[in-house]
Amino acid sequence: MTEQLDVDVVVIGAGYVGIYAVHRLRDQMGLRVLGFDSAGDVGGTWYWNQYPGARCDIESVHYSYSFSDELQREWRWSERYAAQPEILAYLNFAADKFDVRRSIRFNTRITSIEWDDAGSFWRVGTDDGRVTTTRFVVSGAGNVSLPKTPEFPGMDDFRGEVYATHRWPHEGVDLRGKRVGVIGTGASGIQLIPVVAPDVEHLTVFQRTPNYATPLRNRPVSDDEHDEVVANYRRIRTEARQNFMGITADPARPCAKDAPEAERREVFDRYHERGGFHLLISSYQDVLFDPESNETLAQYIRDRIAERVHDPEVARLLTPTDHPYGTKRVPMETNYFEAFNRDNVTLVDVRSQPIRRVTETGVQVGDTVHELDVIVSAMGFDAFTGALLDMGVVGRGGLTLREKWAGGPQTYLGIAAQGFPNFFMITGPQSAVALYNNPSAIEDHVEFASDAIKYTLDRGLDTIEATAGAEREWVRTIAEMADASLFPRAKSWYMGANIPGKPVSPMLYLGGAPAYRQVCADVVEGGYQGFELADASALVG
Ligand code: N01
């Protein structure tokens, strides 16, 4: 039956997911695999997001694959947190090493994915007019890949240049001597702003919500550090897998609000100094769950911001007060706050007065037009569900994924959805992804999906599908976890709240990486509990 189909598995995307999925399914499992990506080459998010300042904010040693000892030994990271060009070079290196390109069709966008009930296979349509039939689909379409559409009137009137961080021209953009406006101060804007500020004639930053940005503390990796990592990779990976976020970090203390003030200050200072996510994950366990504990850390960060910004009014505008720390994705920064001390940088508060329109010459806020030569949009993404829904997925009985998720995503483990057999969403909505180091989460998911495929095929069966009951239970677990946390208190992409009209609904598994891994291991141990396996004609249990 499978032999009559074009391939066994279609893999969507050629980023961290696609490269590993093609290698594992094709080379390790001997399946016929075809990948698709609308980009011209591998890299996924790191192919597109080539804006100045783009880099990872998980340590490079963790922001990498662990599945190949050889790859780990052969690659040397030059910085503690690698910049986009180095991450893209790494993904190209991995793609070459495992020779994945020959199984991927680039410059090809998926336009439809339709389940054939009678034959139990997927028909994958692409913008080159072709249709590929496949038994399984493994999607690495990306959680922050479909951009939010700018909603300002007059965008087409603007006579200057318009760029977006998520589609930065690969040949670069010369911003020297230009009046540049940046809309958005999430992780992307916060990385870009301090890097371009010294080059431009004037930078106008349009900020709606200030963020709890904390120092990244990037630095070069010495030869000794590199040798030490390579010699100890196995231990490092094991320790990381046991951490809430999938990185090596100190264990957090239980409760911030009950700690003596002097101890709390010492702990916050230590992890603020260490940089990256360590302040969030190594300080106190309850900061994402207890409002008072959260406030101790939130106030600490506000005080650090105030120390760095000269103008008190600008400092006030840059200080977050409307949401708890960590409930919007915490951006990591390098010289971000100092950028606002420059004479050529202006901060415009678009919370008190929203952007009214874009004119021929700039951006209008209230009655003031901020004159610009260049507009840079850093306005974020229709996260988690956007890219999946954009592909036109139609499951059993003609049910579209869009219809199924009209009230928010419903998944089992964040990987599968009832009514959509043999369709695996790698780090999909409601999985443990956004608070779990992405490459590790991706490896877990790709392994879960490929093992499930193998389990199905080894039994001579055709379909594996989440049951309605398991899905209901998972959605309830996700909602309970969200309700017990502070996450619903922010208008963030974690909750789908950043897109007008999108249902607000929790998108994250908040139990941490080890708990999530255990849940998945138990599912496998129980013979794919919560899934139904069937042959093409009848359910067999
Ligand atoms: O997007 P965002 P991002 N008027 O949604 C503003 C990953 N990432 O691209 O907060 C005015 O965080 C919006 O304002 P508000 C990472 O997971 C990682 O920066 O909605 N402003 C916000 O300031 C990250 O979380 C890295 O009030 C408007 C900004 O645009 C995710 O990608 C680097 C607006 C959007 O911020 C997304 O980050 C970069 C409007 N109408 C990205 N609409 C690493 O470090 C939106 N905004 C690895």
Short mmCIF file of N, CA and C in Angstrom, two decimals, residues 174-280:
data_model
loop_
_atom_site.label_atom_id
_atom_site.label_comp_id
_atom_site.label_asym_id
_atom_site.label_seq_id
_atom_site.Cartn_x
_atom_site.Cartn_y
_atom_site.Cartn_z
N ASP A 174 21.95 48.87 3.91
CA ASP A 174 22.82 49.97 4.34
C ASP A 174 21.95 51.03 5.01
N LEU A 175 22.04 51.10 6.33
CA LEU A 175 21.20 52.05 7.07
C LEU A 175 21.96 53.34 7.41
N ARG A 176 23.22 53.41 6.99
CA ARG A 176 24.05 54.56 7.38
C ARG A 176 23.45 55.86 6.86
N GLY A 177 23.42 56.83 7.74
CA GLY A 177 22.96 58.16 7.35
C GLY A 177 21.46 58.26 7.13
N LYS A 178 20.72 57.24 7.54
CA LYS A 178 19.27 57.27 7.29
C LYS A 178 18.50 57.46 8.60
N ARG A 179 17.27 57.96 8.42
CA ARG A 179 16.37 58.09 9.58
C ARG A 179 15.52 56.80 9.60
N VAL A 180 15.75 56.02 10.65
CA VAL A 180 15.17 54.68 10.70
C VAL A 180 14.16 54.59 11.84
N GLY A 181 13.02 54.01 11.56
CA GLY A 181 12.03 53.75 12.61
C GLY A 181 11.89 52.25 12.83
N VAL A 182 11.92 51.82 14.08
CA VAL A 182 11.72 50.41 14.40
C VAL A 182 10.41 50.28 15.16
N ILE A 183 9.52 49.44 14.66
CA ILE A 183 8.25 49.20 15.36
C ILE A 183 8.34 47.83 16.02
N GLY A 184 8.27 47.81 17.34
CA GLY A 184 8.31 46.54 18.07
C GLY A 184 9.55 46.42 18.92
N THR A 185 9.33 46.06 20.18
CA THR A 185 10.44 45.90 21.12
C THR A 185 10.35 44.56 21.83
N GLY A 186 10.14 43.50 21.04
CA GLY A 186 10.26 42.13 21.56
C GLY A 186 11.72 41.69 21.38
N ALA A 187 11.95 40.39 21.41
CA ALA A 187 13.32 39.87 21.33
C ALA A 187 14.03 40.37 20.08
N SER A 188 13.31 40.45 18.95
CA SER A 188 13.95 40.86 17.69
C SER A 188 14.35 42.33 17.74
N GLY A 189 13.41 43.20 18.09
CA GLY A 189 13.71 44.62 18.15
C GLY A 189 14.82 44.91 19.15
N ILE A 190 14.79 44.23 20.28
CA ILE A 190 15.77 44.46 21.34
C ILE A 190 17.17 44.03 20.91
N GLN A 191 17.26 43.04 20.02
CA GLN A 191 18.57 42.67 19.49
C GLN A 191 19.04 43.67 18.43
N LEU A 192 18.10 44.11 17.60
CA LEU A 192 18.47 44.96 16.46
C LEU A 192 18.84 46.38 16.87
N ILE A 193 18.06 46.96 17.80
CA ILE A 193 18.16 48.40 18.11
C ILE A 193 19.59 48.83 18.51
N PRO A 194 20.24 48.17 19.48
CA PRO A 194 21.57 48.66 19.86
C PRO A 194 22.63 48.45 18.79
N VAL A 195 22.40 47.51 17.89
CA VAL A 195 23.40 47.24 16.84
C VAL A 195 23.32 48.29 15.73
N VAL A 196 22.09 48.71 15.38
CA VAL A 196 21.99 49.68 14.27
C VAL A 196 22.10 51.13 14.76
N ALA A 197 21.83 51.36 16.05
CA ALA A 197 21.80 52.75 16.55
C ALA A 197 23.06 53.55 16.20
N PRO A 198 24.27 52.99 16.37
CA PRO A 198 25.47 53.81 16.07
C PRO A 198 25.61 54.16 14.59
N ASP A 199 24.98 53.41 13.71
CA ASP A 199 25.17 53.60 12.26
C ASP A 199 24.21 54.60 11.64
N VAL A 200 23.03 54.72 12.21
CA VAL A 200 21.99 55.47 11.52
C VAL A 200 22.07 56.95 11.87
N GLU A 201 21.45 57.77 11.04
CA GLU A 201 21.43 59.20 11.40
C GLU A 201 20.54 59.39 12.61
N HIS A 202 19.35 58.80 12.52
CA HIS A 202 18.46 58.89 13.67
C HIS A 202 17.63 57.60 13.77
N LEU A 203 17.43 57.15 14.99
CA LEU A 203 16.63 55.95 15.20
C LEU A 203 15.43 56.32 16.06
N THR A 204 14.24 56.01 15.55
CA THR A 204 13.02 56.25 16.33
C THR A 204 12.44 54.88 16.67
N VAL A 205 12.30 54.62 17.97
CA VAL A 205 11.79 53.31 18.40
C VAL A 205 10.35 53.49 18.86
N PHE A 206 9.45 52.77 18.21
CA PHE A 206 8.03 52.84 18.57
C PHE A 206 7.73 51.67 19.49
N GLN A 207 7.53 51.98 20.76
CA GLN A 207 7.35 50.92 21.76
C GLN A 207 5.94 50.93 22.33
N ARG A 208 5.30 49.76 22.29
CA ARG A 208 3.98 49.65 22.91
C ARG A 208 4.11 49.12 24.34
N THR A 209 4.86 48.01 24.49
CA THR A 209 5.00 47.42 25.83
C THR A 209 6.48 47.27 26.16
N PRO A 210 6.93 47.90 27.24
CA PRO A 210 8.32 47.67 27.64
C PRO A 210 8.50 46.25 28.16
N ASN A 211 9.71 45.74 28.01
CA ASN A 211 9.98 44.35 28.35
C ASN A 211 10.99 44.23 29.48
N TYR A 212 10.92 43.10 30.18
CA TYR A 212 11.91 42.82 31.23
C TYR A 212 13.18 42.25 30.57
N ALA A 213 13.82 43.07 29.74
CA ALA A 213 15.03 42.57 29.08
C ALA A 213 16.17 42.52 30.09
N THR A 214 16.92 41.45 30.05
CA THR A 214 18.04 41.30 30.99
C THR A 214 19.30 40.94 30.19
N PRO A 215 20.47 41.16 30.78
CA PRO A 215 21.71 41.02 30.00
C PRO A 215 21.95 39.60 29.50
N LEU A 216 22.45 39.54 28.26
CA LEU A 216 22.80 38.25 27.67
C LEU A 216 24.17 37.80 28.17
N ARG A 217 25.11 38.74 28.19
CA ARG A 217 26.50 38.49 28.60
C ARG A 217 27.18 37.50 27.67
N ASN A 218 27.18 37.88 26.44
CA ASN A 218 27.87 37.08 25.42
C ASN A 218 29.37 37.33 25.52
N ARG A 219 30.15 36.36 25.08
CA ARG A 219 31.61 36.53 25.02
C ARG A 219 32.17 35.41 24.15
N PRO A 220 33.43 35.58 23.70
CA PRO A 220 34.02 34.52 22.89
C PRO A 220 34.24 33.26 23.71
N VAL A 221 34.29 32.12 23.03
CA VAL A 221 34.60 30.84 23.69
C VAL A 221 36.09 30.57 23.48
N SER A 222 36.82 30.37 24.56
CA SER A 222 38.27 30.12 24.43
C SER A 222 38.51 28.68 23.99
N ASP A 223 39.73 28.41 23.53
CA ASP A 223 40.05 27.04 23.12
C ASP A 223 39.90 26.08 24.30
N ASP A 224 40.33 26.54 25.48
CA ASP A 224 40.24 25.66 26.66
C ASP A 224 38.78 25.32 26.97
N GLU A 225 37.92 26.35 26.90
CA GLU A 225 36.49 26.10 27.16
C GLU A 225 35.91 25.13 26.14
N HIS A 226 36.30 25.34 24.90
CA HIS A 226 35.79 24.46 23.85
C HIS A 226 36.23 23.01 24.11
N ASP A 227 37.54 22.84 24.41
CA ASP A 227 38.07 21.48 24.65
C ASP A 227 37.34 20.83 25.82
N GLU A 228 37.09 21.62 26.83
CA GLU A 228 36.42 21.12 28.05
C GLU A 228 35.00 20.63 27.70
N VAL A 229 34.31 21.41 26.88
CA VAL A 229 32.95 21.03 26.48
C VAL A 229 32.99 19.73 25.67
N VAL A 230 33.87 19.69 24.69
CA VAL A 230 33.92 18.50 23.82
C VAL A 230 34.25 17.25 24.64
N ALA A 231 35.16 17.42 25.60
CA ALA A 231 35.55 16.26 26.42
C ALA A 231 34.40 15.80 27.32
N ASN A 232 33.48 16.72 27.61
CA ASN A 232 32.43 16.38 28.59
C ASN A 232 31.02 16.44 28.01
N TYR A 233 30.93 16.35 26.69
CA TYR A 233 29.62 16.55 26.07
C TYR A 233 28.56 15.60 26.64
N ARG A 234 28.95 14.36 26.86
CA ARG A 234 27.93 13.40 27.30
C ARG A 234 27.32 13.83 28.64
N ARG A 235 28.20 14.21 29.58
CA ARG A 235 27.71 14.63 30.89
C ARG A 235 26.87 15.91 30.75
N ILE A 236 27.36 16.83 29.93
CA ILE A 236 26.65 18.11 29.76
C ILE A 236 25.24 17.87 29.21
N ARG A 237 25.15 16.99 28.24
CA ARG A 237 23.84 16.71 27.63
C ARG A 237 22.92 16.03 28.65
N THR A 238 23.49 15.12 29.44
CA THR A 238 22.65 14.41 30.43
C THR A 238 22.12 15.40 31.46
N GLU A 239 23.01 16.26 31.94
CA GLU A 239 22.57 17.25 32.94
C GLU A 239 21.52 18.19 32.34
N ALA A 240 21.74 18.60 31.12
CA ALA A 240 20.82 19.53 30.48
C ALA A 240 19.43 18.90 30.34
N ARG A 241 19.40 17.63 30.01
CA ARG A 241 18.12 16.95 29.82
C ARG A 241 17.33 16.88 31.14
N GLN A 242 18.04 17.03 32.27
CA GLN A 242 17.34 16.96 33.56
C GLN A 242 16.87 18.33 34.04
N ASN A 243 17.23 19.36 33.30
CA ASN A 243 16.89 20.72 33.70
C ASN A 243 15.54 21.14 33.10
N PHE A 244 14.80 21.95 33.84
CA PHE A 244 13.48 22.44 33.42
C PHE A 244 13.51 22.95 31.99
N MET A 245 14.58 23.65 31.65
CA MET A 245 14.64 24.31 30.35
C MET A 245 15.55 23.59 29.35
N GLY A 246 16.15 22.50 29.79
CA GLY A 246 16.99 21.74 28.88
C GLY A 246 18.37 22.33 28.66
N ILE A 247 18.88 23.06 29.68
CA ILE A 247 20.25 23.57 29.59
C ILE A 247 20.94 23.25 30.92
N THR A 248 22.25 23.40 30.98
CA THR A 248 22.90 23.20 32.28
C THR A 248 22.77 24.49 33.08
N ALA A 249 22.24 24.35 34.28
CA ALA A 249 21.99 25.54 35.11
C ALA A 249 21.94 25.11 36.56
N ASP A 250 22.18 26.08 37.44
CA ASP A 250 22.08 25.78 38.87
C ASP A 250 20.63 25.51 39.23
N PRO A 251 20.41 24.62 40.21
CA PRO A 251 19.03 24.41 40.64
C PRO A 251 18.47 25.65 41.35
N ALA A 252 17.22 25.95 41.07
CA ALA A 252 16.60 27.13 41.69
C ALA A 252 16.16 26.82 43.12
N ARG A 253 16.14 27.88 43.95
CA ARG A 253 15.59 27.75 45.31
C ARG A 253 14.07 27.77 45.21
N PRO A 254 13.38 27.27 46.27
CA PRO A 254 11.93 27.12 46.11
C PRO A 254 11.14 28.42 46.01
N CYS A 255 11.39 29.37 46.93
CA CYS A 255 10.42 30.47 47.03
C CYS A 255 11.11 31.82 47.20
N ALA A 256 10.80 32.75 46.32
CA ALA A 256 11.46 34.06 46.39
C ALA A 256 10.89 34.92 47.53
N LYS A 257 9.57 34.92 47.68
CA LYS A 257 8.98 35.90 48.61
C LYS A 257 9.35 35.60 50.06
N ASP A 258 9.61 34.32 50.39
CA ASP A 258 9.95 33.97 51.77
C ASP A 258 11.44 34.08 52.06
N ALA A 259 12.23 34.30 51.05
CA ALA A 259 13.68 34.38 51.27
C ALA A 259 14.02 35.72 51.93
N PRO A 260 15.02 35.73 52.83
CA PRO A 260 15.45 37.01 53.40
C PRO A 260 15.92 37.95 52.29
N GLU A 261 15.68 39.23 52.48
CA GLU A 261 15.96 40.18 51.41
C GLU A 261 17.41 40.13 50.94
N ALA A 262 18.32 40.00 51.89
CA ALA A 262 19.75 40.00 51.53
C ALA A 262 20.08 38.77 50.67
N GLU A 263 19.47 37.64 51.01
CA GLU A 263 19.73 36.43 50.22
C GLU A 263 19.18 36.59 48.80
N ARG A 264 17.96 37.13 48.75
CA ARG A 264 17.31 37.32 47.45
C ARG A 264 18.16 38.22 46.55
N ARG A 265 18.65 39.27 47.14
CA ARG A 265 19.45 40.23 46.37
C ARG A 265 20.72 39.54 45.84
N GLU A 266 21.31 38.74 46.73
CA GLU A 266 22.55 38.05 46.33
C GLU A 266 22.26 37.08 45.18
N VAL A 267 21.14 36.38 45.29
CA VAL A 267 20.76 35.40 44.24
C VAL A 267 20.47 36.12 42.93
N PHE A 268 19.69 37.19 43.00
CA PHE A 268 19.35 37.92 41.78
C PHE A 268 20.61 38.51 41.14
N ASP A 269 21.49 39.09 41.97
CA ASP A 269 22.74 39.66 41.44
C ASP A 269 23.55 38.57 40.73
N ARG A 270 23.64 37.43 41.37
CA ARG A 270 24.48 36.36 40.81
C ARG A 270 23.99 35.93 39.42
N TYR A 271 22.66 35.74 39.30
CA TYR A 271 22.17 35.21 38.02
C TYR A 271 21.95 36.30 36.97
N HIS A 272 21.77 37.53 37.44
CA HIS A 272 21.76 38.67 36.52
C HIS A 272 23.15 38.79 35.90
N GLU A 273 24.15 38.57 36.72
CA GLU A 273 25.53 38.64 36.25
C GLU A 273 25.85 37.47 35.32
N ARG A 274 25.31 36.30 35.61
CA ARG A 274 25.60 35.14 34.76
C ARG A 274 25.00 35.31 33.37
N GLY A 275 23.86 35.97 33.28
CA GLY A 275 23.30 36.29 31.97
C GLY A 275 22.35 35.25 31.42
N GLY A 276 21.79 35.59 30.26
CA GLY A 276 20.86 34.69 29.57
C GLY A 276 19.67 34.33 30.45
N PHE A 277 19.22 33.10 30.31
CA PHE A 277 18.02 32.67 31.03
C PHE A 277 18.28 32.30 32.50
N HIS A 278 19.52 32.45 32.96
CA HIS A 278 19.82 31.95 34.31
C HIS A 278 19.06 32.69 35.40
N LEU A 279 18.80 33.96 35.18
CA LEU A 279 18.02 34.71 36.18
C LEU A 279 16.62 34.11 36.32
N LEU A 280 16.05 33.71 35.22
CA LEU A 280 14.70 33.14 35.24
C LEU A 280 14.71 31.73 35.84
#
